[in-house]
Short mmCIF file of C-alpha atoms and ligand atoms in Angstrom, two decimals:
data_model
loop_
_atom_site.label_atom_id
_atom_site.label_comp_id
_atom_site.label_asym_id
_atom_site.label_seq_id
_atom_site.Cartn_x
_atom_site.Cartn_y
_atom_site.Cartn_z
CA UNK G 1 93.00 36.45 63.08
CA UNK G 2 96.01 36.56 60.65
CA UNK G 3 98.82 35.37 61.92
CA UNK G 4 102.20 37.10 60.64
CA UNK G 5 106.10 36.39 61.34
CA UNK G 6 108.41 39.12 60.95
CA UNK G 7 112.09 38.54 60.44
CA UNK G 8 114.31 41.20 62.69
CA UNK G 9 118.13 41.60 62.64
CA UNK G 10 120.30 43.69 64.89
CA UNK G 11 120.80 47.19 63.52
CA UNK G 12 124.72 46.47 64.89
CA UNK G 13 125.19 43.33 63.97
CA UNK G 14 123.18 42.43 60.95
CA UNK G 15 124.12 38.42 61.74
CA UNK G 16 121.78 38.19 64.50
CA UNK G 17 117.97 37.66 63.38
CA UNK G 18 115.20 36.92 65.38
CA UNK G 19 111.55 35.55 63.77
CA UNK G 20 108.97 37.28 65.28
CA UNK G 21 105.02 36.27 65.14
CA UNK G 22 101.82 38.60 65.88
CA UNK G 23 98.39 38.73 64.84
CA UNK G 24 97.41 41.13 62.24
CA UNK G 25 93.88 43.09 62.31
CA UNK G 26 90.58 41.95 61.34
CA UNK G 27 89.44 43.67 57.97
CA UNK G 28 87.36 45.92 60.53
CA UNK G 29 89.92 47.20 61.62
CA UNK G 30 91.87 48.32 58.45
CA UNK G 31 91.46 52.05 58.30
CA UNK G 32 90.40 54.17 55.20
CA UNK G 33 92.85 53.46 52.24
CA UNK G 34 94.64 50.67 53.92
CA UNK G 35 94.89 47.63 52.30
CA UNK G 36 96.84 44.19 53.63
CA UNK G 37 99.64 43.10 51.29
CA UNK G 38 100.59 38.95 51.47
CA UNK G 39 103.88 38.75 50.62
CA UNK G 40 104.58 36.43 48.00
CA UNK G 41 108.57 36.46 46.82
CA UNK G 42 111.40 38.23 46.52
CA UNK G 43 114.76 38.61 45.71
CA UNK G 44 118.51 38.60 48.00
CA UNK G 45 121.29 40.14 47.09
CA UNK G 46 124.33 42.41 48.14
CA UNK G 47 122.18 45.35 47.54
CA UNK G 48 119.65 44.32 50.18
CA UNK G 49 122.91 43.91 53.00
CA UNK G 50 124.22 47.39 51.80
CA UNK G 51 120.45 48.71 53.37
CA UNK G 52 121.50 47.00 56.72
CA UNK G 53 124.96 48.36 56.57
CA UNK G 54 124.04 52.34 55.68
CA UNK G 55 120.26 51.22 57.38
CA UNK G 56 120.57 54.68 59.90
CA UNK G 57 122.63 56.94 57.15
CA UNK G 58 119.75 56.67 54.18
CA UNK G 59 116.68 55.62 57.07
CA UNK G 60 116.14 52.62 55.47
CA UNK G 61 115.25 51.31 59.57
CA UNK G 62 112.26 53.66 58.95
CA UNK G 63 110.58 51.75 55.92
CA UNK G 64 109.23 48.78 57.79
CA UNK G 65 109.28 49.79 62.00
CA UNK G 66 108.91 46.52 63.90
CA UNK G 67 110.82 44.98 66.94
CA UNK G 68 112.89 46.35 69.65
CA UNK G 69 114.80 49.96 69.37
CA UNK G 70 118.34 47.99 68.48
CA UNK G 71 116.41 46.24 65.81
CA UNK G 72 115.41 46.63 62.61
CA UNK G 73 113.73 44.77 59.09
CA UNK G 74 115.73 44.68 55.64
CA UNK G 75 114.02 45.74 52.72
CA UNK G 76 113.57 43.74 49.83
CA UNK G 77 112.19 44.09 46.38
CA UNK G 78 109.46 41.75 45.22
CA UNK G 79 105.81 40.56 44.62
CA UNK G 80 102.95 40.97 46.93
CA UNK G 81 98.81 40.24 46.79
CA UNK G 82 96.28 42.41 47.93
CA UNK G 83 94.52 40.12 50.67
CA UNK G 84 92.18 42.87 52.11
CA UNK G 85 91.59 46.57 51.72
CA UNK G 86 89.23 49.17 52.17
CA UNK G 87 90.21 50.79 48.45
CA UNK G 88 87.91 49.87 45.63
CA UNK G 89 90.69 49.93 42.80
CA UNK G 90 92.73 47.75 44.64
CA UNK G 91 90.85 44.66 45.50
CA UNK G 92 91.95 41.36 46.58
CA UNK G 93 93.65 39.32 44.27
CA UNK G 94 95.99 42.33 42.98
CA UNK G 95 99.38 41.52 42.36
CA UNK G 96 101.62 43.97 43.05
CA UNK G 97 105.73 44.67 43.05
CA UNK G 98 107.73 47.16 45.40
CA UNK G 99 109.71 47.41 48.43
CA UNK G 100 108.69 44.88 51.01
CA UNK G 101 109.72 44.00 54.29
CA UNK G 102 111.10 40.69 55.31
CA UNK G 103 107.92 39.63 56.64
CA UNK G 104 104.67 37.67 55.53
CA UNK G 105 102.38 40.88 55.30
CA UNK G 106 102.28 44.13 55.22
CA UNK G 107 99.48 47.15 56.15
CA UNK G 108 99.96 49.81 53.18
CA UNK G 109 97.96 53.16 53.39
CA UNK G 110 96.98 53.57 49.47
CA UNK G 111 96.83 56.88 47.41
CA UNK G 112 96.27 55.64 43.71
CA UNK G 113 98.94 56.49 40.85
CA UNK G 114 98.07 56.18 37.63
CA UNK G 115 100.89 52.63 37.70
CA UNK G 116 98.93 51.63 41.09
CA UNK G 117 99.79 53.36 44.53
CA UNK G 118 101.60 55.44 46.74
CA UNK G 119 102.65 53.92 50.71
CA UNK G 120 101.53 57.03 52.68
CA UNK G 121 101.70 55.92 56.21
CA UNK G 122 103.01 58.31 58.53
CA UNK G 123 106.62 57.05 59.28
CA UNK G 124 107.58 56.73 55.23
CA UNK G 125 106.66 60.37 54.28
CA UNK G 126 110.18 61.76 54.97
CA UNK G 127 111.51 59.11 53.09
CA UNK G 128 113.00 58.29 49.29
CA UNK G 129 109.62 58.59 46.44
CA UNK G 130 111.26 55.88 44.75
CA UNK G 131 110.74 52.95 47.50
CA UNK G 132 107.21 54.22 48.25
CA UNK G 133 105.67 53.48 44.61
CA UNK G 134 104.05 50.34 43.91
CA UNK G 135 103.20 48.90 40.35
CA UNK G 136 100.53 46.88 39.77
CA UNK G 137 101.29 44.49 37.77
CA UNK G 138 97.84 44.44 35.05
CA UNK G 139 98.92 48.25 34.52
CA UNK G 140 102.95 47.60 34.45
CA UNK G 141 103.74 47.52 30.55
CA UNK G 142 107.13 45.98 31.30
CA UNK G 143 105.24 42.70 33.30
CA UNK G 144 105.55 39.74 32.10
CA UNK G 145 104.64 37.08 34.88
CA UNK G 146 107.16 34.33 33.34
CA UNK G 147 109.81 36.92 34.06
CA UNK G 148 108.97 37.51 38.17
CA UNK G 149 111.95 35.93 38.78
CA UNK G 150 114.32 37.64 37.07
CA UNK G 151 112.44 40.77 38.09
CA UNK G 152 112.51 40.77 41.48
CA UNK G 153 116.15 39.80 41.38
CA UNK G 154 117.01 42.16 38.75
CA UNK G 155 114.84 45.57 37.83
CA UNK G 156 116.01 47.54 40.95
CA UNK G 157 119.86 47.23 40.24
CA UNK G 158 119.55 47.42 36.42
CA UNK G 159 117.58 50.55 36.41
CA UNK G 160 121.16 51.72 38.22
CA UNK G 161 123.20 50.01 35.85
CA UNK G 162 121.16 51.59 33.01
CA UNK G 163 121.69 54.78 34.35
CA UNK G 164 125.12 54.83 35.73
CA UNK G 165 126.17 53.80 31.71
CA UNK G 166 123.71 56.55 30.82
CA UNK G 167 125.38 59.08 32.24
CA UNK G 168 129.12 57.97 31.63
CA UNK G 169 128.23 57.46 27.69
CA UNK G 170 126.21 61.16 28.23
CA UNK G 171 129.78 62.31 29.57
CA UNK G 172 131.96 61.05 26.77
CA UNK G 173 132.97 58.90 29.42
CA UNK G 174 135.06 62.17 30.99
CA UNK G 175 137.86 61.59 28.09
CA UNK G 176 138.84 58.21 29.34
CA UNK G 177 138.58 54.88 26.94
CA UNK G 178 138.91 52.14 29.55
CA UNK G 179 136.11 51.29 32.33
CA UNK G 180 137.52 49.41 35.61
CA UNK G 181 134.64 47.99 37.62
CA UNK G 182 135.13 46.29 41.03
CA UNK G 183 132.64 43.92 42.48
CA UNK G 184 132.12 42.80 39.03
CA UNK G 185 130.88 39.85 39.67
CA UNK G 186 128.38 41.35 40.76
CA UNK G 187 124.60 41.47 39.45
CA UNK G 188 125.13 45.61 39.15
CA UNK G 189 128.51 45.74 38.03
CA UNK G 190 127.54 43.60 35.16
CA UNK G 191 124.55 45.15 34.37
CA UNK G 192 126.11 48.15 34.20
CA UNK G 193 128.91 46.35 31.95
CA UNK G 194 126.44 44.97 29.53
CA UNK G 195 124.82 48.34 29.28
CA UNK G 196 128.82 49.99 28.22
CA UNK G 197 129.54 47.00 26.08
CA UNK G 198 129.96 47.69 22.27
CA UNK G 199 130.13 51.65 23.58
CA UNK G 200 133.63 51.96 22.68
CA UNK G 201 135.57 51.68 25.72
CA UNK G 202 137.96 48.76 27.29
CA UNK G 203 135.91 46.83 30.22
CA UNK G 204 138.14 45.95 32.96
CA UNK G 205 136.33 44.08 35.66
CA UNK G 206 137.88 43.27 39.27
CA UNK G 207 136.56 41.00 41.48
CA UNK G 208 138.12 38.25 44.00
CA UNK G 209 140.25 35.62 42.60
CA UNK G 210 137.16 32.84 43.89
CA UNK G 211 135.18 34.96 40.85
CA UNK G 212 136.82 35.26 38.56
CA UNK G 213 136.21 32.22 36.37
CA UNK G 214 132.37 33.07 36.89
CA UNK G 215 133.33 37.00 35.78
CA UNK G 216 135.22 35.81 32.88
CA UNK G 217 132.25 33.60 31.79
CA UNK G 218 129.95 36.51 31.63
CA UNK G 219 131.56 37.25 28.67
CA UNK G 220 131.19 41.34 29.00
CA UNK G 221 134.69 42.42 30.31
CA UNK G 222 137.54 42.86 28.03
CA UNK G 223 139.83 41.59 30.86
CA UNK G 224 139.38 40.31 34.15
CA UNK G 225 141.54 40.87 36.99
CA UNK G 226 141.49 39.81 40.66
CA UNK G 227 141.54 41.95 43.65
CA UNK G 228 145.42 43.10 43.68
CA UNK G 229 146.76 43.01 40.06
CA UNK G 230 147.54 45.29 38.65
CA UNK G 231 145.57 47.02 35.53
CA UNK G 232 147.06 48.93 32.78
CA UNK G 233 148.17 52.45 32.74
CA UNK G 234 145.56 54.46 30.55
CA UNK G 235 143.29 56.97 31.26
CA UNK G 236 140.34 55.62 33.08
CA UNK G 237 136.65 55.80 34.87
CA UNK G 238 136.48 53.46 38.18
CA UNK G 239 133.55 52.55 38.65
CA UNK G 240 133.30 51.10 42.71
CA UNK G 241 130.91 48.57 43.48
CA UNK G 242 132.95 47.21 46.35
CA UNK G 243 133.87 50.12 48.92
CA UNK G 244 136.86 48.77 49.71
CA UNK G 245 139.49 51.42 50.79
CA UNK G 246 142.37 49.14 49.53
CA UNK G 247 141.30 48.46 46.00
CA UNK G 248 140.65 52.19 45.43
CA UNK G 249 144.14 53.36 47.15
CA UNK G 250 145.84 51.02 44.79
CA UNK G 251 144.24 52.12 41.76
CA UNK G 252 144.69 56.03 42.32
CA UNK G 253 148.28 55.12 43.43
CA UNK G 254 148.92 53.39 39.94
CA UNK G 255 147.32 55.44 37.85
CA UNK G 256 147.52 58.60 39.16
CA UNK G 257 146.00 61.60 37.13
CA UNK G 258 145.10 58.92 34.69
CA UNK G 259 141.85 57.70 36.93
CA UNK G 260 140.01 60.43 35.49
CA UNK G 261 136.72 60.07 37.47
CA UNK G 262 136.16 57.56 40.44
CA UNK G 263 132.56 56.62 41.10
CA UNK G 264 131.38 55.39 44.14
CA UNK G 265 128.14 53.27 43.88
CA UNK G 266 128.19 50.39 46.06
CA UNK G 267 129.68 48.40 49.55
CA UNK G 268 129.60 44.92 48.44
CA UNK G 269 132.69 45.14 51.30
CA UNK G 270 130.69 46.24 53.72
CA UNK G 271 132.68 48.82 54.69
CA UNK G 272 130.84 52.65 54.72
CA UNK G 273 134.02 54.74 54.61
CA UNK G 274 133.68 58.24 52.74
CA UNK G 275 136.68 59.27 50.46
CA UNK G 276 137.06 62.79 48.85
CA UNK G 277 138.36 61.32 45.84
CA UNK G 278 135.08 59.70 45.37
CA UNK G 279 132.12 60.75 44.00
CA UNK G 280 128.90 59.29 45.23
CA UNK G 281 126.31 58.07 42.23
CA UNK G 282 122.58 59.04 42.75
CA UNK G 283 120.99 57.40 40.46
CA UNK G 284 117.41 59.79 40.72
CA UNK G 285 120.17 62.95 39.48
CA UNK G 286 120.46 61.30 36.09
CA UNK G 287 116.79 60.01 36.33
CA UNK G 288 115.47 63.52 36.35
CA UNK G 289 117.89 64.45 33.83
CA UNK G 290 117.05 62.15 31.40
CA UNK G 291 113.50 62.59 32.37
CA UNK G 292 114.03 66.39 31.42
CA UNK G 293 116.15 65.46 28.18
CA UNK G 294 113.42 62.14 26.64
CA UNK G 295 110.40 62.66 28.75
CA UNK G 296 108.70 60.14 30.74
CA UNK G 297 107.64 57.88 27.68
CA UNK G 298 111.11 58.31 26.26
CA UNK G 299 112.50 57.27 29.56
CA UNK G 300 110.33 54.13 30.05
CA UNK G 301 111.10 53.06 25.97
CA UNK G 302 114.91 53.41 26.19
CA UNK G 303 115.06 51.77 29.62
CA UNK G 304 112.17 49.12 28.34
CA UNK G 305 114.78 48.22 25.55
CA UNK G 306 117.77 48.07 27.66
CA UNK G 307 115.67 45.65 29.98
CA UNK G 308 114.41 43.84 27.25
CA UNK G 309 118.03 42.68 25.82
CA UNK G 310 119.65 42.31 29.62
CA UNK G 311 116.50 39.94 30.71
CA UNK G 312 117.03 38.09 27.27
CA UNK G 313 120.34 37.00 28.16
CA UNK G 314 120.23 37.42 32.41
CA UNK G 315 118.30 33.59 33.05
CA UNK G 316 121.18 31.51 31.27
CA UNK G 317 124.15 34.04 33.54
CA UNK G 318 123.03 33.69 36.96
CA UNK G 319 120.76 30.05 37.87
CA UNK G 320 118.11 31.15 40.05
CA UNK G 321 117.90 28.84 43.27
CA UNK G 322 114.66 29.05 45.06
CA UNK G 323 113.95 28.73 49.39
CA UNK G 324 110.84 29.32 50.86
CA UNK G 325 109.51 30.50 54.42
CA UNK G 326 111.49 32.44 57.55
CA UNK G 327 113.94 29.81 58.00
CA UNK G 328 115.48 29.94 54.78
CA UNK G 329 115.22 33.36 54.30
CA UNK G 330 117.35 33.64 57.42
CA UNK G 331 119.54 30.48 55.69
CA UNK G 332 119.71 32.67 52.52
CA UNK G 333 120.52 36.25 54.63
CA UNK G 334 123.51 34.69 56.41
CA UNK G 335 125.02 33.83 53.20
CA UNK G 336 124.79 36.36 51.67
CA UNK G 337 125.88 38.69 54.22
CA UNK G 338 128.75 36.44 54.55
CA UNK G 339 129.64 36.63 51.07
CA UNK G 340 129.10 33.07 50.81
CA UNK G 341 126.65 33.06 48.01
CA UNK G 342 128.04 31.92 44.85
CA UNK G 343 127.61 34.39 41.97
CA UNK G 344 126.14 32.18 39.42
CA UNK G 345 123.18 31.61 41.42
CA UNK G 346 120.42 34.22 42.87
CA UNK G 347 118.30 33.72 45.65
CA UNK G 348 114.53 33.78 45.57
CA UNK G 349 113.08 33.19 48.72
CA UNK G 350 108.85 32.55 48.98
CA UNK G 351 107.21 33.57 51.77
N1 NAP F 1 123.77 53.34 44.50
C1 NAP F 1 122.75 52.63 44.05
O1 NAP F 1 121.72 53.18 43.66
C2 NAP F 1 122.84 51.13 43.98
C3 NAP F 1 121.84 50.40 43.32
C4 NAP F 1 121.98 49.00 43.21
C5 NAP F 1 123.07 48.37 43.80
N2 NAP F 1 123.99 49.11 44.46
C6 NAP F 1 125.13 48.46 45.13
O2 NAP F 1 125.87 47.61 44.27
C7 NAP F 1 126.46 46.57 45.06
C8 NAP F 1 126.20 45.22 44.38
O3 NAP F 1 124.87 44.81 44.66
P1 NAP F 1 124.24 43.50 43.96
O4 NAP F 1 122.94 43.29 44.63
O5 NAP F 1 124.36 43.63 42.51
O6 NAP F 1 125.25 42.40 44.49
P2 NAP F 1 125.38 40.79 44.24
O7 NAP F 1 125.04 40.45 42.86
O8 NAP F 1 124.71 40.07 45.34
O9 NAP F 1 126.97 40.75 44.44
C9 NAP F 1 127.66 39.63 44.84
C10 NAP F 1 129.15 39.97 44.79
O10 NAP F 1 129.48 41.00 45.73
C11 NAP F 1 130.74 40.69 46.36
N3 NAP F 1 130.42 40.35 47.76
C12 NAP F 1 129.22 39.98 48.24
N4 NAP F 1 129.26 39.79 49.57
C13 NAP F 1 130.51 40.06 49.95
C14 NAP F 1 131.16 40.03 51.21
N5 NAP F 1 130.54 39.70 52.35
N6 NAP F 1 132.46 40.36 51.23
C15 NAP F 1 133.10 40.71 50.09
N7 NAP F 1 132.50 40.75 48.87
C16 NAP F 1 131.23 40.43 48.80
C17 NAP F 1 131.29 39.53 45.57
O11 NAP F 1 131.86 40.12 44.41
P3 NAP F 1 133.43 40.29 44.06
O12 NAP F 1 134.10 39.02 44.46
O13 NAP F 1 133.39 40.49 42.57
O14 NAP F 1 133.89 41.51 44.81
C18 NAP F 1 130.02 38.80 45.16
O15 NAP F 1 130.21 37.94 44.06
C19 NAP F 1 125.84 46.65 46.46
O16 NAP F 1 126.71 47.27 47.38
C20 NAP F 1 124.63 47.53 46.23
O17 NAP F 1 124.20 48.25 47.36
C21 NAP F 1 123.91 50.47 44.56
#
């Protein structure tokens, strides 16, 4: 028998975890098309609390059922091995990257893709395409194993940095010439700023006054501000990463008609509260778009590129730390739920 631990938090308050262990099933018992993922890393980050926080608005409780009815497993992006299965084209020893819980395997029913396969077990089919593909790596053009780092920390928020540029450069930017990004210390704030930078328009970046040294030192914002300060009087995009209520009161009250278009994307805040002045980004509208507009290959090259140049410079922003096992993954949740992880370091946790 397998033995497996399973890391649970409480669905209303995400800072109590439990570790569970159980025994997994024998290869017998793996049904047709199942295969057993081991879990080998994967990345922490805001992103990953924002699930817990919206977990019962989007279903993200649903991707990975385990523990009591109050309880529920955070989703992560990452690498995981194919240990056992019952599908020819996957055998053991594949290496493969997707959503994963936080736990040390992982029972996948397989329907092959031509990039590797398709999760379709019962209580994922109502939910997002997107977190039920997984690449295999041997078929994944962008892999490049010295690079899992940066890719499990990174691809997931820069394919919505890419995109979120991609549509305000495919908008002229709604008339405006100056960006102002909140959160922007943050890994997707300043992905998407690398992605505007050289576009033509004035990067503003906010972020608290603790980051802003680190923000400044990214060297992609024109200015850097902290939380409170206030920004110049132009015509303007605001791009939210934070959620916070405050920050985007105070920036319609100074600039008035001059925000031109205020774009919701993220709750590094932790605060879900809806505002009609906002407009929600989904980043699968401008993937089908530009899907539409390129085609697939033209997609995957422009995005490839764009990947390319962020990774190239991405390892010498952000140090990656590494922590390994339930304990520290716990260590590792906790701060960065608390917002105690510093932003010049990313967590990769092995399980
Ligand atoms: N809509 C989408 O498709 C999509 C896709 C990817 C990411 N996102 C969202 O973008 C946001 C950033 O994600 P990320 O993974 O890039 O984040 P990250 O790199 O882990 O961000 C860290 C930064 O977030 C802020 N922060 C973190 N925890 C906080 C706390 N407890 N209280 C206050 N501020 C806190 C701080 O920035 P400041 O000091 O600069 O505020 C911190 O430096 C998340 O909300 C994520 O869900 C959305």
């Amino acid at each position: 028998m397998i033995r497996r631990w399973t890391v649970v938090v409480d669905r209303d308050d995400l800072t109590e975890t439990e570790v569970l262990h159980d025994e997994l099933p024998e290869s017998s018992d793996l049904s047709d098309c199942e295969v057993l993922l081991r879990v080998s890393h994967v990345g922490l980050t805001a992103n990953n609390v924002t699930y817990g926080v919206i977990g019962d608005v989007i279903g993200y409780w649903n991707f990975f059922p385990a523990g009591g009815p109050c309880q529920g497993v955070i989703p992560l992006w990452g690498f995981a091995d194919v240990v056992d299965s019952t599908v020819d084209a996957l055998p053991a020893g594949t290496r493969v990257y997707g959503y994963l819980p936080m736990a040390s395997h992982l029972v996948v029913r397989a329907k092959l893709t031509s990039a590797g396969f398709v999760d379709t077990s019962d209580h994922r089919a109502e939910l997002p395409a997107v977190y039920n593909s997984y690449l295999v790596t041997d078929r994944d053009p962008a892999y490049d194993e010295r690079l899992e780092d940066l890719q499990v920390l990174y691809r997931p928020l820069f394919l919505t940095s890419f995109l979120l540029a991609d549509r305000l450069v495919d908008n002229d930017f709604h008339g405006a010439r100056t960006v102002v990004i909140s959160s922007a210390s943050s890994k997707t704030a300043f992905g998407t700023a690398h992605c505007l930078k050289d576009k033509g328009v004035r990067l503003v970046g906010l972020t608290s006054p603790r980051n802003v040294e680190f923000t400044k030192s990214l060297g992609l914002y024109d200015t850097v501000l902290p939380y409170g300060a206030s920004v110049d009087v132009e015509p303007s995009v605001y791009l939210d990463f934070s959620g916070s209520a405050d920050v985007r009161s105070a920036l319609h009250d100074r600039l008035g008609s001059g925000l031109v278009k205020d774009v919701s994307i993220g709750l590094t805040h932790q605060a879900a509260a809806q505002d009609a002045r906002s407009e929600f980004f989904f980043a699968p509208d401008q993937l089908r778009k530009r899907t539409t507009d390129w085609g697939s290959d033209g997609l995957a090259q422009r995005f490839g590129e764009a990947w390319r140049g962020f990774t190239a410079q991405a390892g010498d922003r952000v140090a990656v730390v590494r922590h390994s096992g339930p304990e520290e993954l716990v260590d590792v949740w906790q701060a960065v739920l608390a917002g105690k992880a510093n932003p010049n370091t990313a967590d990769v946790i092995s399980f």
